[in-house]
CSV table of C-alpha atoms in Angstrom, one decimal:
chain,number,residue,atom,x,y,z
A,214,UNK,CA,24.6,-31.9,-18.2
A,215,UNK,CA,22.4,-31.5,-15.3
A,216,UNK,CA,24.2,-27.7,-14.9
A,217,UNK,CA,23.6,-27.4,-18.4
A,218,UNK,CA,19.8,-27.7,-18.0
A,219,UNK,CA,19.3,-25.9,-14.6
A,220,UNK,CA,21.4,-22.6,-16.0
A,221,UNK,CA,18.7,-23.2,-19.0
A,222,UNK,CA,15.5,-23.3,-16.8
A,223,UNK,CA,17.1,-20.3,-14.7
A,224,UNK,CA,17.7,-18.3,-17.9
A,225,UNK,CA,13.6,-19.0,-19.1
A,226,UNK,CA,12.5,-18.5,-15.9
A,227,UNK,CA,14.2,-14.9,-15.6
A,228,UNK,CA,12.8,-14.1,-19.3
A,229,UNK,CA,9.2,-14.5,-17.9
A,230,UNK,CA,10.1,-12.5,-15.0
A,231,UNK,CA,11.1,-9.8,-17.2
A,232,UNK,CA,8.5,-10.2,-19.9
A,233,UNK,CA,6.3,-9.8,-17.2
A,234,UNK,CA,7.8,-6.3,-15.3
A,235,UNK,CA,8.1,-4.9,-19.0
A,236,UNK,CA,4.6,-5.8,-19.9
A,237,UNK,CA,3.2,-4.5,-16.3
A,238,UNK,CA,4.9,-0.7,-17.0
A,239,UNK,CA,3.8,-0.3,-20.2
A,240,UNK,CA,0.3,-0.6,-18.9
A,241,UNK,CA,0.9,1.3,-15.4
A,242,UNK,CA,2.1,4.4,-17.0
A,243,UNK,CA,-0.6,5.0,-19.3
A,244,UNK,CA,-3.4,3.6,-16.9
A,245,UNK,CA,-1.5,6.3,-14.2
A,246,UNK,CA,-1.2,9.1,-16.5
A,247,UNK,CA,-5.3,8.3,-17.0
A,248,UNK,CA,-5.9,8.2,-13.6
A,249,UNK,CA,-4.6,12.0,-12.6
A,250,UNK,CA,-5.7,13.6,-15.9
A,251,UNK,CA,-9.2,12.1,-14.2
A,252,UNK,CA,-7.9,14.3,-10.8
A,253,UNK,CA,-7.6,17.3,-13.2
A,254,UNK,CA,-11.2,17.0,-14.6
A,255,UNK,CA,-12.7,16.4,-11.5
A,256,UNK,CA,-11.1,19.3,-10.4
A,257,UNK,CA,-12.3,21.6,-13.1
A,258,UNK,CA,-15.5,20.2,-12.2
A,259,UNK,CA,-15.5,20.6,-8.3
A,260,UNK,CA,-17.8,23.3,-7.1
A,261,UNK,CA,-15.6,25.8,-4.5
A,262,UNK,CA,-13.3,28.1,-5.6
A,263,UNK,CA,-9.5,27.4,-5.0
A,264,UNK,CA,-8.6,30.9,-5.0
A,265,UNK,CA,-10.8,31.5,-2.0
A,266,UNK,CA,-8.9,28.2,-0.2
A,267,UNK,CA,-5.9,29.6,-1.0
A,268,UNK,CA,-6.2,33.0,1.0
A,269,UNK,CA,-8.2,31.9,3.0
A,270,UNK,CA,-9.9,34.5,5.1
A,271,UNK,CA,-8.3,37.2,3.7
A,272,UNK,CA,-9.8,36.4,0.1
A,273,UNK,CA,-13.0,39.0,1.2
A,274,UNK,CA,-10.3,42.0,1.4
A,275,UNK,CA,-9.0,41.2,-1.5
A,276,UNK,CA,-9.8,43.5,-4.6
A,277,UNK,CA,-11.0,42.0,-7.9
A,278,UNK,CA,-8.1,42.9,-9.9
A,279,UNK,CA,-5.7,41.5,-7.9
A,280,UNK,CA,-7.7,38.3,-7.8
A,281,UNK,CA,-7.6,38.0,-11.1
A,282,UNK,CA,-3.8,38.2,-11.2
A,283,UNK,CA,-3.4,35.7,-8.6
A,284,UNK,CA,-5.5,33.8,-10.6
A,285,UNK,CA,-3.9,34.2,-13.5
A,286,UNK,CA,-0.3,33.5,-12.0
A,287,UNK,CA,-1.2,30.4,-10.0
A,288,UNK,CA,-3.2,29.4,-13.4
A,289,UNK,CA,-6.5,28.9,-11.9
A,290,UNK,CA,-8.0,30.6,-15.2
A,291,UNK,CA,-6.9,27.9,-17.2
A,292,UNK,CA,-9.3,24.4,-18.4
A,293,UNK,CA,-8.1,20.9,-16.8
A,294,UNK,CA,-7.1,20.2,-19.7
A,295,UNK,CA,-4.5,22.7,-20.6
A,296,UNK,CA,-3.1,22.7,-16.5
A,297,UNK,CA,-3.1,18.4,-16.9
A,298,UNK,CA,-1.1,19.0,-20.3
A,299,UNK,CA,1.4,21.2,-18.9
A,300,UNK,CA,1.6,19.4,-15.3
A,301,UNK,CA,2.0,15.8,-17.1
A,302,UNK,CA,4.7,17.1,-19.7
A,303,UNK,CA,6.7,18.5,-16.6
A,304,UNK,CA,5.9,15.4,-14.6
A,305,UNK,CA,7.5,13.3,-17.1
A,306,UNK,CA,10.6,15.1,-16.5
A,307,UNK,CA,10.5,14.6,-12.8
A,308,UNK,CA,9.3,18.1,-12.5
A,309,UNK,CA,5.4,17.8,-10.1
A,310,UNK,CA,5.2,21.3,-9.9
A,311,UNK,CA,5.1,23.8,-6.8
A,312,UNK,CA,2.5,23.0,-4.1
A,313,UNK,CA,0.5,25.6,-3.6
A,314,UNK,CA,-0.5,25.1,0.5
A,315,UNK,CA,3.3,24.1,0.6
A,316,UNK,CA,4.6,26.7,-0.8
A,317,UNK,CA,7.5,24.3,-2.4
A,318,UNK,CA,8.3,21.6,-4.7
A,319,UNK,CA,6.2,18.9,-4.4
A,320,UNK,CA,9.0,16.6,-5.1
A,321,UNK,CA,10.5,18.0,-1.6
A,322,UNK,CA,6.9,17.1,0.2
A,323,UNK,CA,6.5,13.9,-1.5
A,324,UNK,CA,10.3,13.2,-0.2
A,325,UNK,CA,9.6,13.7,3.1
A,326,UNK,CA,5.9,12.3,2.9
A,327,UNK,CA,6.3,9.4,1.4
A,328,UNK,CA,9.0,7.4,3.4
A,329,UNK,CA,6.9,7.5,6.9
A,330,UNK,CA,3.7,6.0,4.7
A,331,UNK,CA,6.1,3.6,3.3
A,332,UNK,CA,7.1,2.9,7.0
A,333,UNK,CA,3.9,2.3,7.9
A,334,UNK,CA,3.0,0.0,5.4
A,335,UNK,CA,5.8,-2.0,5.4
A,336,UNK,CA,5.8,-2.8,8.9
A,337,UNK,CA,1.9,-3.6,9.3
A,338,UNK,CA,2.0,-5.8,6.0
A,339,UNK,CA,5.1,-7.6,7.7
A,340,UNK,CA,3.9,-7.8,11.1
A,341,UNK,CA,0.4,-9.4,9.6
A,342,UNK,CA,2.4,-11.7,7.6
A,343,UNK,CA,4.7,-13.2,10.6
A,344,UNK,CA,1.0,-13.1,12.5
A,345,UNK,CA,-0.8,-15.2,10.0
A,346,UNK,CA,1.9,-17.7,8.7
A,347,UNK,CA,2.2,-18.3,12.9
A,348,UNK,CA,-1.4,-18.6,13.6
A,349,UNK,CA,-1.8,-20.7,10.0
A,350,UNK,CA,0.2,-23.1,10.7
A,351,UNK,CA,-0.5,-24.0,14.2
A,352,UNK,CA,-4.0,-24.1,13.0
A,353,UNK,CA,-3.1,-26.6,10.3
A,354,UNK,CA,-1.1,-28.6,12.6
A,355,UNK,CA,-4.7,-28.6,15.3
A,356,UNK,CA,-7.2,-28.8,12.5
A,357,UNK,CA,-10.5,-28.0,14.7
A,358,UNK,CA,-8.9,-27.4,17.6
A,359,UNK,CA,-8.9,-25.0,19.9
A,360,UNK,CA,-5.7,-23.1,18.5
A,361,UNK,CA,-7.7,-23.8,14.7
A,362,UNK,CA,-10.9,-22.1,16.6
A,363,UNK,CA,-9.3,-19.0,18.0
A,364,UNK,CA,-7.5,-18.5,14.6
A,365,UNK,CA,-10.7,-18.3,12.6
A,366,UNK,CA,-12.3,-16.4,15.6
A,367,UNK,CA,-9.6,-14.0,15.4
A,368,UNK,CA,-9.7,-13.6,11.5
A,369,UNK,CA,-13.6,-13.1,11.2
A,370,UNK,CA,-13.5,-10.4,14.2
A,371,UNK,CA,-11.0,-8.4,12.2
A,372,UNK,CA,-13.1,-8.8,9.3
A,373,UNK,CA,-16.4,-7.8,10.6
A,374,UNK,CA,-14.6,-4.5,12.5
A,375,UNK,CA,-13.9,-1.7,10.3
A,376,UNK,CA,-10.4,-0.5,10.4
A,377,UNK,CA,-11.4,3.4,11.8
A,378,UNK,CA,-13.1,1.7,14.9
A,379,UNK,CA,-10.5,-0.8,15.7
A,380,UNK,CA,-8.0,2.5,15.4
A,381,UNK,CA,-10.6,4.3,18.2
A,382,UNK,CA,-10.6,1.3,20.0
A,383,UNK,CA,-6.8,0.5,20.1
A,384,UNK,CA,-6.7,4.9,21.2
A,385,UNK,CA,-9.2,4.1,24.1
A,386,UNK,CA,-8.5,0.5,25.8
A,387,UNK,CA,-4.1,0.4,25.1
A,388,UNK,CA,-2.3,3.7,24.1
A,389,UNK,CA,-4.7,5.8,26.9
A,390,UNK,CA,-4.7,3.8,30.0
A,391,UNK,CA,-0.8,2.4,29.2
A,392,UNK,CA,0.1,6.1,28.8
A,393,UNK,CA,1.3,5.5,24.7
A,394,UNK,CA,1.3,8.0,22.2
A,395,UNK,CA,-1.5,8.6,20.3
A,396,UNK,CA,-0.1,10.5,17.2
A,397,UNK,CA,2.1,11.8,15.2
A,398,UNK,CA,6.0,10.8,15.6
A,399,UNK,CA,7.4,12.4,18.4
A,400,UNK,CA,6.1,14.4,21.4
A,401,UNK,CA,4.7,18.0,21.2
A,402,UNK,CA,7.5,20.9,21.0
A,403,UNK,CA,10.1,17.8,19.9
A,404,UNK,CA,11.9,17.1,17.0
A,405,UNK,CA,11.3,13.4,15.8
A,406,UNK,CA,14.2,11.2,16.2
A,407,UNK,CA,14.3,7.7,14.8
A,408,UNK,CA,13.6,6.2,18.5
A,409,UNK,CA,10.5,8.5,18.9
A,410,UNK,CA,9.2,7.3,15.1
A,411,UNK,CA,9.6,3.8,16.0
A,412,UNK,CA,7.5,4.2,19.3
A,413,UNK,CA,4.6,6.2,17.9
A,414,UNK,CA,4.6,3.8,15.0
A,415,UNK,CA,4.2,0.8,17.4
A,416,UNK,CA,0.1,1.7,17.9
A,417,UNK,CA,-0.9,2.3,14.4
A,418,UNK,CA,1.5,-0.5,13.0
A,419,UNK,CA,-0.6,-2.9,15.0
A,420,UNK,CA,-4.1,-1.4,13.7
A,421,UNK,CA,-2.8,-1.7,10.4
A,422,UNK,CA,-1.7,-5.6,10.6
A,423,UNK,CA,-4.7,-6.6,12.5
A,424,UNK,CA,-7.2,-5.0,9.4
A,425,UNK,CA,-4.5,-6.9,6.9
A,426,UNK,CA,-5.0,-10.1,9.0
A,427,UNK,CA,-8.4,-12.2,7.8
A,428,UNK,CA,-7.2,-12.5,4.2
A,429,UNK,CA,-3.8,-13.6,5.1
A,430,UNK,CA,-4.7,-15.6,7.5
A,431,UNK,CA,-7.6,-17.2,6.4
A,432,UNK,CA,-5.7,-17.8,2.8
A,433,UNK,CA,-3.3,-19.4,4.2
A,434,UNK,CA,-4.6,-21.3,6.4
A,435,UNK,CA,-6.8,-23.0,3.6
A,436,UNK,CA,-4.0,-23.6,1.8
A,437,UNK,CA,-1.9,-25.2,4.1
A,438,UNK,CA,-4.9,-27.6,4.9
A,439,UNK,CA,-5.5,-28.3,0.9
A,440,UNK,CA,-1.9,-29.1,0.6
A,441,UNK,CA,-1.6,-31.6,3.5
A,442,UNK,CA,-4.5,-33.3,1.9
A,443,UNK,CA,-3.3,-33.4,-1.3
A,444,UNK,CA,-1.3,-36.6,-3.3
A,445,UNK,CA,1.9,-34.8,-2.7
A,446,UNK,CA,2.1,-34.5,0.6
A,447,UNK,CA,0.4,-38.1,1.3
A,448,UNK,CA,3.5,-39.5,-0.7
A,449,UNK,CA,5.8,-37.7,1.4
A,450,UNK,CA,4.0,-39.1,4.5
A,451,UNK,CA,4.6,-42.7,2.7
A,452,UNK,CA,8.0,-42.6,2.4
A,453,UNK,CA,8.7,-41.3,6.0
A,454,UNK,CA,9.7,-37.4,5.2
A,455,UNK,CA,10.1,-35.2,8.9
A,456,UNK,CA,8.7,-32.2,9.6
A,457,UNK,CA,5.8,-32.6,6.5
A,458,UNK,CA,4.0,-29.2,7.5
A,459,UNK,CA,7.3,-26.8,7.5
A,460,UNK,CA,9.0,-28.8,4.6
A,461,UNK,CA,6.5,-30.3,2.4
A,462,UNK,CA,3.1,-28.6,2.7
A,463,UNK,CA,4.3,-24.7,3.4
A,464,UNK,CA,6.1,-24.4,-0.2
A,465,UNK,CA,2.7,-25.1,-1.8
A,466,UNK,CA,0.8,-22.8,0.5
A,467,UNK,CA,3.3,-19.9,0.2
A,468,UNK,CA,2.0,-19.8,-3.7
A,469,UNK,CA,-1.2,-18.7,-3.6
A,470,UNK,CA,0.0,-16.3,-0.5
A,471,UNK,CA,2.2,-14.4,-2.7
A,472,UNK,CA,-0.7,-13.6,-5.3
A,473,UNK,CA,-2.9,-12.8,-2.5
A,474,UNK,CA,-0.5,-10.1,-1.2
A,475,UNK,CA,-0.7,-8.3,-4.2
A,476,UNK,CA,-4.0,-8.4,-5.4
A,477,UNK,CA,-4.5,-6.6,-1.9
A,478,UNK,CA,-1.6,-4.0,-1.9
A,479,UNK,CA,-4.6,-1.5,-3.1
A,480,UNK,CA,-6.4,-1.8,0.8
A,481,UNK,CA,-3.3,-1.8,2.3
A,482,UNK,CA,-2.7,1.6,0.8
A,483,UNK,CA,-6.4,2.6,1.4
A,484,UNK,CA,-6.2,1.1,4.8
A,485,UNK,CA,-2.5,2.9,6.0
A,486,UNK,CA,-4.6,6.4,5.1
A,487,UNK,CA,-7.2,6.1,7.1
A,488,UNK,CA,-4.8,5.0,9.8
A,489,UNK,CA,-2.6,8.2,9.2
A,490,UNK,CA,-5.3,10.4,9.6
A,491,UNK,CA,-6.6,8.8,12.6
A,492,UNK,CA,-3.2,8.4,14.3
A,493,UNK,CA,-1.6,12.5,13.0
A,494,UNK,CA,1.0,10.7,10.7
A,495,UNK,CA,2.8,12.7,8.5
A,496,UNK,CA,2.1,10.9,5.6
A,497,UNK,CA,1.0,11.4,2.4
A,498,UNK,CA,-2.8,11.0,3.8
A,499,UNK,CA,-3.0,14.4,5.1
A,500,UNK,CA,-1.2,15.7,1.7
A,501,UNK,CA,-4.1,13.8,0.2
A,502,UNK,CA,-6.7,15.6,2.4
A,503,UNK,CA,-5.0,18.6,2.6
A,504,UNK,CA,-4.7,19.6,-1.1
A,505,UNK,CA,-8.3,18.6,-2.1
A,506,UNK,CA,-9.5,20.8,0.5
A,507,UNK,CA,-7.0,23.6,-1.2
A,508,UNK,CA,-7.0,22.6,-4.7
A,509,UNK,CA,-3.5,21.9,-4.5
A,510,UNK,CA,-4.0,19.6,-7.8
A,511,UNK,CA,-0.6,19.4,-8.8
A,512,UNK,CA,0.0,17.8,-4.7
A,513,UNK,CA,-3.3,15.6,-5.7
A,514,UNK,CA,-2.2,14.5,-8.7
A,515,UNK,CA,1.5,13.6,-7.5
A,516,UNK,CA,0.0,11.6,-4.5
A,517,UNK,CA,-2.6,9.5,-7.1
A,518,UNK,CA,0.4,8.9,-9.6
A,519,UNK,CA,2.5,7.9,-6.6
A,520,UNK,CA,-0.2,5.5,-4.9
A,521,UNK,CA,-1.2,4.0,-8.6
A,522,UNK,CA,2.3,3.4,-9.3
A,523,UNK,CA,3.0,1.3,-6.2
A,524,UNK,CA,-0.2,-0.8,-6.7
A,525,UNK,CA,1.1,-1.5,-9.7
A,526,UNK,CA,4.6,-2.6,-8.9
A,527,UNK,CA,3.7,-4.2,-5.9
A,528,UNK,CA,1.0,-6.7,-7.8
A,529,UNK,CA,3.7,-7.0,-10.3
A,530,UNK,CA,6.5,-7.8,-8.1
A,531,UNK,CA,4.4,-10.2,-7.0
A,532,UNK,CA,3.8,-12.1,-10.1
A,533,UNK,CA,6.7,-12.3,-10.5
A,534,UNK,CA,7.6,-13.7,-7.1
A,535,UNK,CA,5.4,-16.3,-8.2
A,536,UNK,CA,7.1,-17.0,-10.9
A,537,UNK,CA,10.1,-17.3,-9.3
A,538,UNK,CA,9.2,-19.4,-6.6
A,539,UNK,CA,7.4,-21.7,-8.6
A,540,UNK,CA,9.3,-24.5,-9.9
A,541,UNK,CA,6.9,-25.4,-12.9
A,542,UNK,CA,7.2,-22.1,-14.0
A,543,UNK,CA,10.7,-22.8,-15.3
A,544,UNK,CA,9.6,-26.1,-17.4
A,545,UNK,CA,6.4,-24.1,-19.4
């Protein structure tokens, strides 16, 4: 019977967690599609002339006529509206379009963008959350202590910094004087290899974690001290449990934690682009930079879809890592 009932709370329990996902992508689509029809309009809106960025200095020796047929073939004649339309119907498809500073499909330089950002992100986001569930507890475990001190000391210091001068700062005092590299993901006149990515992404890794760090850390950290206060963990105490902050006080912490990641995941994107472009990775930052300056808008727009869509998956993966992890979930 008791199989009976836990194969039945399993079952709900996966029925909210897809109830959820489905209910999260029929808003992220439409709320994405919004969002780069936006890109368009702005762009038909923007005052420089993509044409000119395009040929760059040789758009003064170029004749009228033949402007207008590069014009006309790139379709910088048409509105927003009617470039969005066709872009977006092709973009359905899994067609983005050609970049135009590329010079290929942007499907190719999203493919080859995309995986170092996600690199990047992963690891800082991972490496802050070892740092902070390490610094959490032992501040839990010394409440006001010195170890409790240092934590918060650390936490506000990363919060007060902006995420740019800690990058200069990290360049300056560590990767100059201990002879680290400084950008990009292998050395000059190299071809990257997967050793040389994982050492250039040591530095800006470690930028990235330490701007992700206050919230984690200071989240969890207040959690951990609410739940070794609360009636829970006071009956646990009563009955003799072992190991009360790992076993009985962590769970209820880690809940809150989860929904914190994700209602962040939108500065941890915003945060890993500023870090590309002050560290020369060949992520999608400098794609972002890159075509705005060009008017590569069909780049732009790819980019924006790409970066709304994984804000919205992450916050609804984790939702639904809260679900799952949460036991009352499964008796609503």
């Amino acid at each position: 019977m008791d199989q009976q009932v836990k194969a039945r709370f399993a079952a709900h329990r996966w029925n909210l967690v897809g109830t959820l996902l489905i209910r999260r992508m029929l808003v992220a689509l439409p709320a994405t599609a919004a969002l780069t029809a936006v890109v368009f309009a702005l762009a038909g809106i923007a005052p420089f002339n993509p044409l000119a960025s395009y040929l760059g200095s040789s758009y003064a020796h170029t004749s009228l006529d033949l402007r207008d047929q590069l014009r006309a073939e790139l379709g910088f004649d048409q509105s927003w509206l009617q470039v969005w339309t066709h872009w977006i119907s092709h973009a359905l498809q899994g067609d983005f379009g050609v970049s135009v500073i590329a010079a290929r499909p942007v499907t190719q330089v999203l493919a080859e963008r995309i995986p170092l950002t996600a690199l990047l992100t992963a690891t800082g986001l991972l490496t802050a959350i070892l740092a902070a569930l390490l610094l959490s507890l032992g501040a839990a475990k010394y409440r006001h202590g010195i170890l409790d001190r240092l934590a918060q000391a650390v936490a506000q210091l990363a919060q007060s910094v902006p995420v740019f001068v800690v990058a200069l700062l990290a360049i300056a005092m560590i990767a100059l004087p201990l002879g680290w590299p400084t950008g990009g993901i292998a050395a000059a006149g190299t071809r990257p290899t997967p050793g040389s990515v994982m050492v250039h992404l040591i530095l800006p890794a470690s930028v990235l974690a330490f701007s992700l760090l206050p919230w984690l850390l200071l989240n969890l950290r207040a959690s951990l001290i609410e739940a070794l206060d609360s009636d829970a963990v006071l009956a646990a105490r009563g009955r003799g449990a072992s190991q009360i902050l790992l076993k009985e006080a962590l769970p209820q912490a880690l809940l809150p934690f989860i929904t914190v990641i994700g209602s962040r995941l939108g500065e941890l994107i915003t945060g890993a682009l500023i870090i590309e472009t002050i560290f020369a990775w060949p992520g999608i930052a400098s794609a972002v930079i890159d075509s705005a300056i060009a008017g590569d808008f069909a780049l732009l727009a790819a980019v924006t879809a790409c970066s709304a869509l994984a804000v919205f998956a992450g916050n609804a993966l984790a939702d639904a890592a809260y679900l799952i992890a949460d036991a009352r979930v499964a008796h609503a």
